[in-house]
Short mmCIF file of C-alpha atoms and ligand atoms in Angstrom, two decimals:
data_model
loop_
_atom_site.label_atom_id
_atom_site.label_comp_id
_atom_site.label_asym_id
_atom_site.label_seq_id
_atom_site.Cartn_x
_atom_site.Cartn_y
_atom_site.Cartn_z
CA MET D 114 -69.79 -184.56 -34.69
CA ASN D 115 -70.73 -188.15 -35.57
CA GLY D 116 -74.48 -188.64 -35.50
CA LYS D 117 -75.17 -184.91 -35.36
CA THR D 118 -77.30 -183.17 -37.96
CA ILE D 119 -76.20 -179.65 -38.77
CA VAL D 120 -78.44 -177.47 -40.91
CA LEU D 121 -76.13 -175.04 -42.68
CA GLY D 122 -78.00 -171.89 -43.71
CA VAL D 123 -76.19 -170.01 -46.45
CA SER D 124 -77.34 -166.47 -47.19
CA GLY D 125 -76.22 -164.28 -50.06
CA GLY D 126 -72.86 -162.55 -49.85
CA ILE D 127 -69.47 -163.00 -51.41
CA ALA D 128 -68.40 -165.06 -48.38
CA VAL D 129 -70.57 -167.94 -49.69
CA TYR D 130 -67.38 -169.33 -51.20
CA LYS D 131 -66.02 -169.82 -47.65
CA ALA D 132 -69.26 -171.58 -46.64
CA ALA D 133 -68.42 -174.27 -49.20
CA ALA D 134 -65.19 -175.00 -47.29
CA LEU D 135 -67.16 -174.95 -44.03
CA CYS D 136 -69.66 -177.43 -45.44
CA SER D 137 -66.82 -179.72 -46.46
CA LYS D 138 -65.09 -179.52 -43.05
CA LEU D 139 -68.30 -180.21 -41.13
CA SER D 140 -69.03 -183.24 -43.33
CA GLN D 141 -65.46 -184.50 -42.91
CA ALA D 142 -65.84 -184.14 -39.14
CA GLY D 143 -68.71 -186.63 -39.31
CA ALA D 144 -71.75 -184.35 -39.26
CA ASP D 145 -74.78 -184.97 -41.45
CA VAL D 146 -74.88 -181.54 -43.12
CA ARG D 147 -78.13 -180.31 -44.67
CA VAL D 148 -77.73 -177.10 -46.63
CA ILE D 149 -80.38 -174.43 -47.11
CA MET D 150 -79.43 -171.60 -49.47
CA THR D 151 -81.23 -168.34 -50.04
CA GLU D 152 -81.87 -167.47 -53.70
CA SER D 153 -79.21 -164.76 -53.56
CA ALA D 154 -76.65 -167.19 -52.09
CA ALA D 155 -77.26 -169.45 -55.08
CA ARG D 156 -76.22 -166.59 -57.36
CA PHE D 157 -72.72 -166.58 -55.83
CA VAL D 158 -72.02 -170.35 -55.72
CA THR D 159 -74.12 -173.06 -57.34
CA PRO D 160 -76.19 -175.40 -55.16
CA LEU D 161 -74.40 -178.26 -56.89
CA THR D 162 -71.20 -177.32 -55.01
CA PHE D 163 -72.96 -177.72 -51.65
CA GLN D 164 -74.84 -180.81 -52.79
CA THR D 165 -71.55 -182.46 -53.74
CA LEU D 166 -69.79 -181.47 -50.52
CA SER D 167 -72.68 -182.44 -48.22
CA ARG D 168 -73.89 -185.40 -50.32
CA SER D 169 -77.44 -184.20 -49.73
CA GLU D 170 -79.92 -182.23 -51.74
CA VAL D 171 -79.78 -178.47 -51.17
CA ALA D 172 -83.05 -176.75 -50.18
CA ILE D 173 -83.80 -173.33 -51.68
CA ASP D 174 -87.47 -173.03 -52.58
CA THR D 175 -90.12 -173.53 -49.87
CA PHE D 176 -92.60 -174.71 -52.51
CA ASP D 177 -90.27 -177.23 -54.09
CA GLU D 178 -91.55 -180.16 -52.02
CA LYS D 179 -89.84 -183.28 -53.38
CA GLU D 180 -90.80 -185.75 -50.66
CA PRO D 181 -94.61 -186.02 -50.25
CA SER D 182 -94.40 -187.67 -46.82
CA VAL D 183 -92.79 -184.61 -45.14
CA VAL D 184 -93.00 -180.82 -45.18
CA GLN D 185 -89.40 -179.99 -45.98
CA HIS D 186 -88.76 -176.94 -43.81
CA ILE D 187 -90.39 -178.59 -40.80
CA ASP D 188 -88.45 -181.79 -41.42
CA LEU D 189 -85.15 -179.90 -41.59
CA ALA D 190 -86.07 -177.83 -38.53
CA ASP D 191 -86.88 -180.98 -36.54
CA ARG D 192 -83.81 -182.95 -37.63
CA ALA D 193 -81.31 -180.26 -36.72
CA ASP D 194 -79.12 -180.68 -33.65
CA LEU D 195 -77.67 -177.29 -34.54
CA VAL D 196 -78.35 -174.63 -37.18
CA VAL D 197 -75.35 -172.65 -38.41
CA ILE D 198 -75.94 -169.59 -40.59
CA ALA D 199 -72.74 -168.77 -42.48
CA PRO D 200 -72.45 -166.31 -43.99
CA ALA D 201 -75.27 -164.46 -42.25
CA THR D 202 -76.18 -161.26 -44.07
CA ALA D 203 -77.75 -158.21 -42.41
CA ASN D 204 -80.97 -159.28 -44.13
CA ILE D 205 -81.23 -162.80 -42.66
CA ILE D 206 -80.24 -161.44 -39.22
CA ALA D 207 -83.05 -158.85 -39.48
CA LYS D 208 -85.56 -161.47 -40.60
CA LEU D 209 -84.71 -163.79 -37.71
CA ALA D 210 -84.77 -160.94 -35.18
CA ASN D 211 -88.20 -159.84 -36.40
CA GLY D 212 -89.75 -163.24 -37.02
CA LEU D 213 -90.09 -162.92 -40.80
CA ALA D 214 -90.51 -166.16 -42.71
CA ASP D 215 -90.63 -165.58 -46.45
CA ASP D 216 -88.20 -168.16 -47.81
CA MET D 217 -86.88 -171.63 -47.03
CA LEU D 218 -84.12 -170.49 -44.67
CA SER D 219 -86.08 -167.94 -42.64
CA THR D 220 -89.05 -170.33 -42.36
CA THR D 221 -86.84 -173.15 -41.10
CA LEU D 222 -85.20 -170.79 -38.58
CA LEU D 223 -88.58 -169.99 -37.04
CA ALA D 224 -89.65 -173.62 -37.03
CA THR D 225 -86.57 -175.06 -35.34
CA THR D 226 -86.06 -175.51 -31.61
CA ALA D 227 -82.39 -176.37 -32.14
CA PRO D 228 -79.68 -173.93 -31.05
CA ILE D 229 -78.77 -171.38 -33.73
CA MET D 230 -75.23 -170.16 -34.41
CA VAL D 231 -74.81 -167.07 -36.56
CA ALA D 232 -71.59 -166.09 -38.36
CA PRO D 233 -72.20 -162.59 -39.78
CA ALA D 234 -70.42 -161.26 -42.88
CA MET D 235 -71.07 -157.84 -44.37
CA ASN D 236 -69.62 -154.42 -45.07
CA VAL D 237 -68.00 -152.73 -42.05
CA HIS D 238 -70.56 -149.90 -41.93
CA MET D 239 -73.45 -152.32 -42.28
CA TYR D 240 -72.06 -154.36 -39.36
CA ALA D 241 -71.83 -151.23 -37.21
CA HIS D 242 -75.27 -149.91 -38.23
CA PRO D 243 -77.51 -149.39 -35.16
CA ALA D 244 -80.29 -151.47 -36.76
CA VAL D 245 -77.96 -154.45 -37.31
CA GLU D 246 -76.46 -154.05 -33.81
CA HIS D 247 -79.95 -153.92 -32.34
CA ASN D 248 -81.02 -157.06 -34.21
CA MET D 249 -77.90 -158.93 -33.08
CA ARG D 250 -78.49 -157.88 -29.47
CA THR D 251 -82.09 -159.07 -29.71
CA LEU D 252 -80.98 -162.44 -31.04
CA ALA D 253 -78.20 -162.78 -28.45
CA SER D 254 -80.71 -162.09 -25.68
CA ARG D 255 -82.80 -164.97 -27.08
CA GLY D 256 -79.83 -167.29 -26.80
CA VAL D 257 -78.64 -167.18 -30.41
CA LEU D 258 -74.87 -167.77 -30.52
CA PHE D 259 -72.62 -165.47 -32.54
CA ILE D 260 -69.28 -166.13 -34.14
CA GLU D 261 -67.73 -162.70 -34.53
CA PRO D 262 -66.57 -161.63 -37.99
CA GLY D 263 -62.90 -160.96 -38.53
CA THR D 264 -61.25 -157.63 -39.27
CA GLY D 265 -59.34 -157.02 -42.49
CA GLN D 266 -59.72 -156.33 -46.19
CA LEU D 267 -63.37 -156.76 -47.20
CA ALA D 268 -64.54 -157.75 -50.67
CA CYS D 269 -66.29 -154.38 -51.01
CA GLY D 270 -62.91 -152.64 -50.82
CA TYR D 271 -63.19 -151.39 -47.23
CA VAL D 272 -60.85 -152.47 -44.46
CA GLY D 273 -62.62 -153.23 -41.18
CA LYS D 274 -64.78 -155.67 -39.27
CA GLY D 275 -67.19 -157.77 -41.29
CA ARG D 276 -65.21 -160.61 -42.81
CA LEU D 277 -66.80 -164.04 -42.25
CA ALA D 278 -64.91 -165.98 -39.56
CA GLU D 279 -62.61 -168.57 -41.07
CA PRO D 280 -64.21 -172.01 -41.62
CA GLU D 281 -61.74 -173.58 -39.12
CA GLU D 282 -62.87 -171.11 -36.45
CA ILE D 283 -66.55 -171.89 -37.10
CA VAL D 284 -65.82 -175.63 -36.94
CA ARG D 285 -64.07 -175.08 -33.58
CA ALA D 286 -67.11 -173.18 -32.27
CA VAL D 287 -69.39 -176.02 -33.42
CA GLU D 288 -67.16 -178.63 -31.78
CA GLN D 289 -67.12 -176.61 -28.58
CA HIS D 290 -70.89 -176.32 -28.69
CA PHE D 291 -71.37 -180.10 -28.89
CA ARG D 292 -68.69 -180.69 -26.24
CA GLU D 293 -70.36 -178.28 -23.83
CA SER D 294 -74.03 -178.97 -24.42
CA GLY D 295 -75.62 -181.00 -21.68
CA ARG D 296 -72.50 -180.95 -19.50
CA LEU D 297 -74.31 -179.17 -16.69
CA ALA D 298 -77.66 -180.91 -17.24
CA GLY D 299 -79.48 -181.44 -13.98
CA LYS D 300 -77.36 -178.82 -12.18
CA ARG D 301 -78.71 -175.59 -10.69
CA VAL D 302 -76.40 -172.62 -11.05
CA LEU D 303 -76.88 -169.26 -9.34
CA VAL D 304 -74.96 -166.31 -10.80
CA THR D 305 -74.84 -162.77 -9.43
CA ALA D 306 -74.08 -159.95 -11.86
CA GLY D 307 -73.89 -156.19 -12.08
CA ALA D 308 -73.41 -153.48 -9.49
CA THR D 309 -75.20 -153.00 -6.19
CA VAL D 310 -76.86 -149.64 -5.53
CA GLU D 311 -76.75 -148.08 -2.06
CA ARG D 312 -79.25 -145.25 -1.70
CA ILE D 313 -78.25 -141.96 -0.06
CA ASP D 314 -81.55 -140.19 -0.59
CA PRO D 315 -84.45 -140.70 -3.06
CA VAL D 316 -82.40 -139.40 -6.02
CA ARG D 317 -78.77 -140.24 -5.17
CA TYR D 318 -76.86 -143.44 -4.65
CA LEU D 319 -73.43 -145.11 -4.45
CA THR D 320 -72.65 -147.68 -7.10
CA ASN D 321 -69.80 -148.86 -9.37
CA ASP D 322 -68.97 -149.48 -13.04
CA SER D 323 -70.04 -153.11 -13.37
CA SER D 324 -72.02 -153.55 -16.60
CA GLY D 325 -73.19 -157.10 -15.90
CA LYS D 326 -71.43 -158.42 -19.03
CA MET D 327 -69.17 -160.90 -17.21
CA GLY D 328 -71.96 -162.36 -15.07
CA PHE D 329 -74.37 -162.48 -18.01
CA ALA D 330 -71.79 -164.35 -20.11
CA ILE D 331 -71.46 -166.91 -17.31
CA ALA D 332 -75.23 -167.30 -16.98
CA GLU D 333 -75.58 -167.64 -20.76
CA ALA D 334 -72.84 -170.29 -20.93
CA ALA D 335 -74.41 -172.21 -18.05
CA VAL D 336 -77.77 -172.24 -19.87
CA ARG D 337 -76.02 -173.45 -23.03
CA MET D 338 -74.44 -176.28 -21.02
CA GLY D 339 -77.87 -177.41 -19.85
CA ALA D 340 -78.00 -175.96 -16.32
CA GLN D 341 -81.05 -174.40 -14.70
CA VAL D 342 -79.85 -170.88 -14.03
CA THR D 343 -80.88 -168.26 -11.49
CA LEU D 344 -79.48 -164.81 -12.16
CA VAL D 345 -79.48 -162.32 -9.29
CA VAL D 346 -78.87 -158.95 -10.86
CA GLY D 347 -78.11 -155.49 -9.56
CA ARG D 348 -77.71 -152.43 -11.76
CA THR D 349 -76.53 -153.31 -15.27
CA SER D 350 -76.11 -151.57 -18.60
CA VAL D 351 -76.80 -154.50 -20.95
CA PRO D 352 -79.84 -156.77 -21.29
CA PRO D 353 -79.77 -160.12 -19.44
CA PRO D 354 -79.62 -163.40 -21.37
CA ALA D 355 -82.67 -165.51 -22.13
CA GLY D 356 -83.61 -168.75 -20.43
CA VAL D 357 -82.77 -167.80 -16.83
CA GLU D 358 -84.80 -167.09 -13.72
CA LEU D 359 -84.12 -163.38 -13.26
CA ILE D 360 -84.17 -161.79 -9.81
CA ARG D 361 -83.67 -158.02 -9.73
CA VAL D 362 -82.17 -156.49 -6.60
CA GLU D 363 -80.68 -153.15 -5.69
CA SER D 364 -78.61 -153.14 -2.50
CA ALA D 365 -76.05 -155.58 -1.09
CA GLN D 366 -78.52 -156.49 1.66
CA GLN D 367 -81.18 -157.35 -0.96
CA MET D 368 -78.62 -159.39 -2.90
CA LEU D 369 -77.66 -161.23 0.29
CA ASP D 370 -81.31 -162.06 1.01
CA ALA D 371 -81.95 -163.18 -2.59
CA VAL D 372 -78.88 -165.43 -2.63
CA MET D 373 -79.14 -166.92 0.86
CA SER D 374 -82.81 -167.81 0.47
CA ARG D 375 -81.89 -169.78 -2.66
CA LEU D 376 -78.54 -171.24 -1.55
CA ALA D 377 -79.80 -174.70 -0.59
CA ALA D 378 -81.50 -175.21 -3.97
CA HIS D 379 -78.33 -174.63 -6.00
CA ASP D 380 -75.26 -176.72 -6.83
CA VAL D 381 -73.00 -173.91 -8.06
CA ILE D 382 -72.79 -170.27 -6.97
CA VAL D 383 -70.81 -167.77 -9.06
CA LYS D 384 -70.43 -164.35 -7.42
CA THR D 385 -69.53 -162.07 -10.29
CA ALA D 386 -71.42 -159.04 -8.97
CA ALA D 387 -69.48 -156.00 -7.82
CA VAL D 388 -70.88 -155.49 -4.32
CA ALA D 389 -70.47 -152.29 -2.33
CA ASP D 390 -68.45 -152.91 0.82
CA TYR D 391 -70.08 -149.91 2.52
CA ARG D 392 -73.49 -148.23 2.46
CA PRO D 393 -74.72 -144.91 3.85
CA ALA D 394 -75.47 -145.27 7.57
CA SER D 395 -78.91 -143.85 6.96
CA GLN D 396 -81.04 -143.24 3.92
CA GLU D 397 -82.67 -139.82 3.87
CA GLU D 398 -86.41 -139.80 3.26
CA HIS D 399 -86.21 -136.53 1.31
CA LYS D 400 -83.67 -135.13 -1.13
CA ILE D 401 -80.70 -133.67 0.75
CA LYS D 402 -80.65 -129.88 0.26
CA LYS D 403 -77.35 -128.10 -0.18
CA SER D 404 -76.45 -125.81 2.70
CA ALA D 405 -72.96 -125.95 4.28
CA ASP D 406 -69.78 -126.03 2.15
CA GLU D 407 -69.03 -129.54 3.32
CA LEU D 408 -71.22 -132.55 3.74
CA GLU D 409 -70.10 -135.66 5.59
CA LEU D 410 -71.54 -138.98 4.56
CA LYS D 411 -71.22 -141.70 7.18
CA LEU D 412 -70.83 -145.19 5.78
CA VAL D 413 -71.26 -148.53 7.52
CA ARG D 414 -70.02 -151.99 6.48
CA ASN D 415 -72.22 -154.08 4.25
CA PRO D 416 -72.53 -157.82 4.84
CA ASP D 417 -70.05 -159.83 2.77
CA ILE D 418 -72.31 -162.08 0.70
CA LEU D 419 -69.57 -164.39 -0.57
CA GLN D 420 -68.17 -164.88 2.92
CA THR D 421 -71.66 -165.65 4.25
CA ILE D 422 -72.13 -168.23 1.46
CA GLY D 423 -68.72 -169.73 2.39
CA GLN D 424 -69.86 -170.10 6.00
CA HIS D 425 -73.19 -171.73 5.14
CA LYS D 426 -72.39 -173.84 2.06
CA THR D 427 -73.07 -177.58 2.25
CA HIS D 428 -72.65 -179.28 -1.13
CA GLN D 429 -72.30 -176.13 -3.29
CA LEU D 430 -69.29 -175.35 -5.42
CA VAL D 431 -68.64 -171.67 -4.76
CA VAL D 432 -66.83 -169.40 -7.20
CA GLY D 433 -65.83 -165.87 -6.27
CA PHE D 434 -64.41 -163.05 -8.36
CA ALA D 435 -61.79 -160.52 -7.29
CA ALA D 436 -61.39 -157.11 -8.89
CA GLU D 437 -57.89 -155.93 -8.05
CA THR D 438 -55.64 -153.05 -9.07
CA ARG D 439 -52.35 -154.55 -7.73
CA ASP D 440 -50.85 -157.72 -6.23
CA LEU D 441 -53.50 -159.77 -8.02
CA ASP D 442 -52.34 -163.25 -7.02
CA ALA D 443 -51.75 -162.49 -3.34
CA TYR D 444 -55.10 -160.73 -2.87
CA ALA D 445 -56.87 -163.44 -4.85
CA MET D 446 -55.50 -166.26 -2.67
CA ASP D 447 -56.32 -164.27 0.46
CA LYS D 448 -59.94 -163.76 -0.69
CA LEU D 449 -60.28 -167.40 -1.73
CA ARG D 450 -59.21 -168.61 1.72
CA ARG D 451 -61.01 -165.99 3.80
CA LYS D 452 -64.28 -166.41 1.91
CA ARG D 453 -63.90 -170.22 1.60
CA CYS D 454 -64.35 -170.30 -2.18
CA ASP D 455 -63.64 -173.42 -4.22
CA LEU D 456 -62.49 -171.29 -7.15
CA LEU D 457 -61.67 -167.63 -7.45
CA ALA D 458 -61.42 -165.73 -10.74
CA ALA D 459 -59.21 -162.68 -10.35
CA ASN D 460 -59.06 -159.82 -12.82
CA ASP D 461 -56.71 -156.86 -12.80
CA VAL D 462 -59.19 -154.09 -13.57
CA THR D 463 -56.40 -151.65 -14.51
CA GLN D 464 -55.37 -153.87 -17.44
CA GLU D 465 -56.49 -152.58 -20.85
CA GLY D 466 -59.51 -154.60 -22.05
CA ALA D 467 -60.06 -156.30 -18.67
CA GLY D 468 -62.55 -155.77 -15.86
CA PHE D 469 -65.45 -153.34 -15.82
CA GLY D 470 -67.60 -152.60 -18.86
CA THR D 471 -65.44 -154.22 -21.55
CA ASP D 472 -66.44 -157.14 -23.81
CA THR D 473 -63.14 -158.84 -22.96
CA ASN D 474 -61.41 -159.94 -19.79
CA ALA D 475 -58.15 -161.50 -18.62
CA VAL D 476 -58.68 -163.80 -15.67
CA ARG D 477 -56.39 -165.79 -13.41
CA LEU D 478 -58.28 -168.69 -11.87
CA PHE D 479 -57.21 -170.02 -8.46
CA ASP D 480 -58.18 -172.85 -6.14
CA GLU D 481 -56.89 -173.69 -2.66
CA HIS D 482 -53.64 -175.08 -4.17
CA GLY D 483 -52.88 -171.97 -6.24
CA LEU D 484 -53.15 -171.05 -9.91
CA VAL D 485 -55.46 -173.30 -11.94
CA GLU D 486 -55.46 -171.42 -15.23
CA ALA D 487 -54.15 -168.10 -16.53
CA MET D 488 -56.54 -166.90 -19.24
CA PRO D 489 -55.05 -164.32 -21.59
CA LEU D 490 -57.22 -161.45 -22.87
CA MET D 491 -60.28 -163.05 -24.51
CA THR D 492 -63.99 -162.31 -24.84
CA LYS D 493 -66.05 -162.52 -21.67
CA ARG D 494 -68.02 -165.28 -23.42
CA GLU D 495 -64.80 -167.28 -23.82
CA VAL D 496 -63.82 -166.66 -20.19
CA ALA D 497 -67.29 -167.88 -19.16
CA SER D 498 -66.92 -171.01 -21.28
CA ARG D 499 -63.50 -171.83 -19.81
CA LEU D 500 -64.65 -171.17 -16.26
CA LEU D 501 -67.74 -173.36 -16.61
CA THR D 502 -65.69 -176.13 -18.19
CA VAL D 503 -63.47 -176.17 -15.07
CA ILE D 504 -66.61 -176.13 -12.90
CA ALA D 505 -68.17 -179.00 -14.90
CA GLU D 506 -64.96 -181.06 -14.63
CA ARG D 507 -64.91 -180.59 -10.85
CA LEU D 508 -68.58 -181.54 -10.51
CA GLU D 509 -68.02 -184.61 -12.70
CA LYS D 510 -65.13 -185.67 -10.44
CA GLY D 511 -67.43 -185.20 -7.45
CA ALA D 512 -65.08 -182.69 -5.85
CA SER D 513 -66.18 -181.85 -2.31
CA PRO D 514 -66.46 -178.16 -1.41
CA THR D 515 -63.49 -176.43 0.24
CA ARG D 516 -64.06 -176.17 3.98
O1 LIG J 848 -69.88 -156.48 -14.97
P1 LIG J 848 -68.70 -156.22 -15.88
O2 LIG J 848 -68.68 -154.82 -16.41
O3 LIG J 848 -68.59 -157.28 -16.95
O4 LIG J 848 -67.36 -156.33 -14.99
C1 LIG J 848 -66.96 -157.57 -14.46
C2 LIG J 848 -66.37 -157.41 -13.06
C3 LIG J 848 -65.09 -156.59 -13.10
C4 LIG J 848 -67.38 -156.75 -12.12
C5 LIG J 848 -66.08 -158.87 -12.56
O5 LIG J 848 -65.16 -159.49 -13.43
C6 LIG J 848 -65.52 -158.87 -11.13
O6 LIG J 848 -64.33 -158.73 -10.89
N1 LIG J 848 -66.44 -159.04 -10.13
C7 LIG J 848 -66.10 -158.93 -8.70
C8 LIG J 848 -66.10 -157.49 -8.28
C9 LIG J 848 -65.84 -157.34 -6.81
O7 LIG J 848 -66.72 -156.93 -6.10
O8 LIG J 848 -64.66 -157.75 -6.41
P2 LIG J 848 -64.14 -157.67 -4.87
O9 LIG J 848 -62.72 -158.05 -4.99
O10 LIG J 848 -64.51 -156.36 -4.26
O11 LIG J 848 -64.97 -158.80 -4.13
C10 LIG J 848 -64.52 -160.15 -4.07
C11 LIG J 848 -65.71 -161.11 -4.11
O12 LIG J 848 -66.53 -160.91 -2.96
C12 LIG J 848 -66.62 -160.94 -5.31
O13 LIG J 848 -67.03 -162.23 -5.73
C13 LIG J 848 -67.79 -160.15 -4.76
O14 LIG J 848 -69.02 -160.48 -5.44
C14 LIG J 848 -67.85 -160.63 -3.32
N2 LIG J 848 -68.38 -159.62 -2.37
C15 LIG J 848 -67.71 -158.46 -2.14
C16 LIG J 848 -68.19 -157.57 -1.21
C17 LIG J 848 -69.37 -157.89 -0.51
N3 LIG J 848 -69.89 -157.06 0.38
N4 LIG J 848 -70.02 -159.04 -0.77
C18 LIG J 848 -69.53 -159.90 -1.68
O15 LIG J 848 -70.13 -160.97 -1.92
#
């Protein structure tokens, strides 16, 4: 963290005492830490504690301008390489989500262009409140990074989720952020996400359970690492991340067209989307009326997008996914070879917490030589981070695509 300026925003909750340890650890790691406290934070722990640990003056009052040559909140906003809010109360999260700027911290947050990392801490019911969830989703879709609170005994007496992540965990997230940022600068990454939709008639279709979460996490991580990202998206149940070029499609054929017309312009292709292998042979113009007791639906094969990419790739590093219910490794290696992928991420979708719709996944990553990495159950964001780190390493080594 040497040479990096971290603005540490401390909002008012009992977890402020942990933020003091965080401040100390970030300073010890070499960062120039500038602390902004809200007035309520200063009622839990004195500013002097943070001043001593960061060896810099603590900012609290927007009107307390000590240095005439600068406007303090703009100066702090401009200096920051990263802003970390820990603990982040429901109030500061709401202010940031809604663009309110009525104190030093919220004003600086609106004025900065630096990445923002939020470590929430609050009562379990507050954390689960739809308004707080909505605000966090809004911020996440704008690229704000979250460090999830822990579960356990809360200061308010409840047991549940809402405890500020441990300072060591926040430091690790900060280190990872600086390690990753810029690693894919200059690279163009195309990610497909979500489920394809194959129309039967104007009101009915065939689809699957893909939520888009895995693909969105990959796109988000690629943006964070500095790549220019194109996201080709089918049907999803969560909002896409910010900072990408978003292409909406419906059917496998539309996804094929969208991907192939952009193939040459991209360096990395990640095919996370769950694509229908078959589509109805014909699409009825009008709603099918019920008549006989049985109705036969004739299906025909869809094009295999990943295989087509494998046949036409030139310099691109191509990553496929495999959703399996048995014999994961064998099917994964078979798909990798048949579809000429450079990497293939296989998930057993029958495993609890893995595959469709969940926030977590367990992935086994393969290349032409076999297993590269076995990722235990972790958040889809973490899987995305690990996957893109492997991709970045291979690009840095100038690995040539598998033929
Ligand atoms: O979206 P989430 O809810 O987060 O769920 C994530 C996920 C389970 C969808 C994801 O992790 C995953 O496994 N994606 C691949 C799903 C899939 O279609 O697997 P498959 O084994 O059927 O296909 C293998 C590969 O070929 C995939 O990269 C797929 O995109 C591609 N394919 C498949 C069929 C086809 N016609 N064209 C393709 O390109």
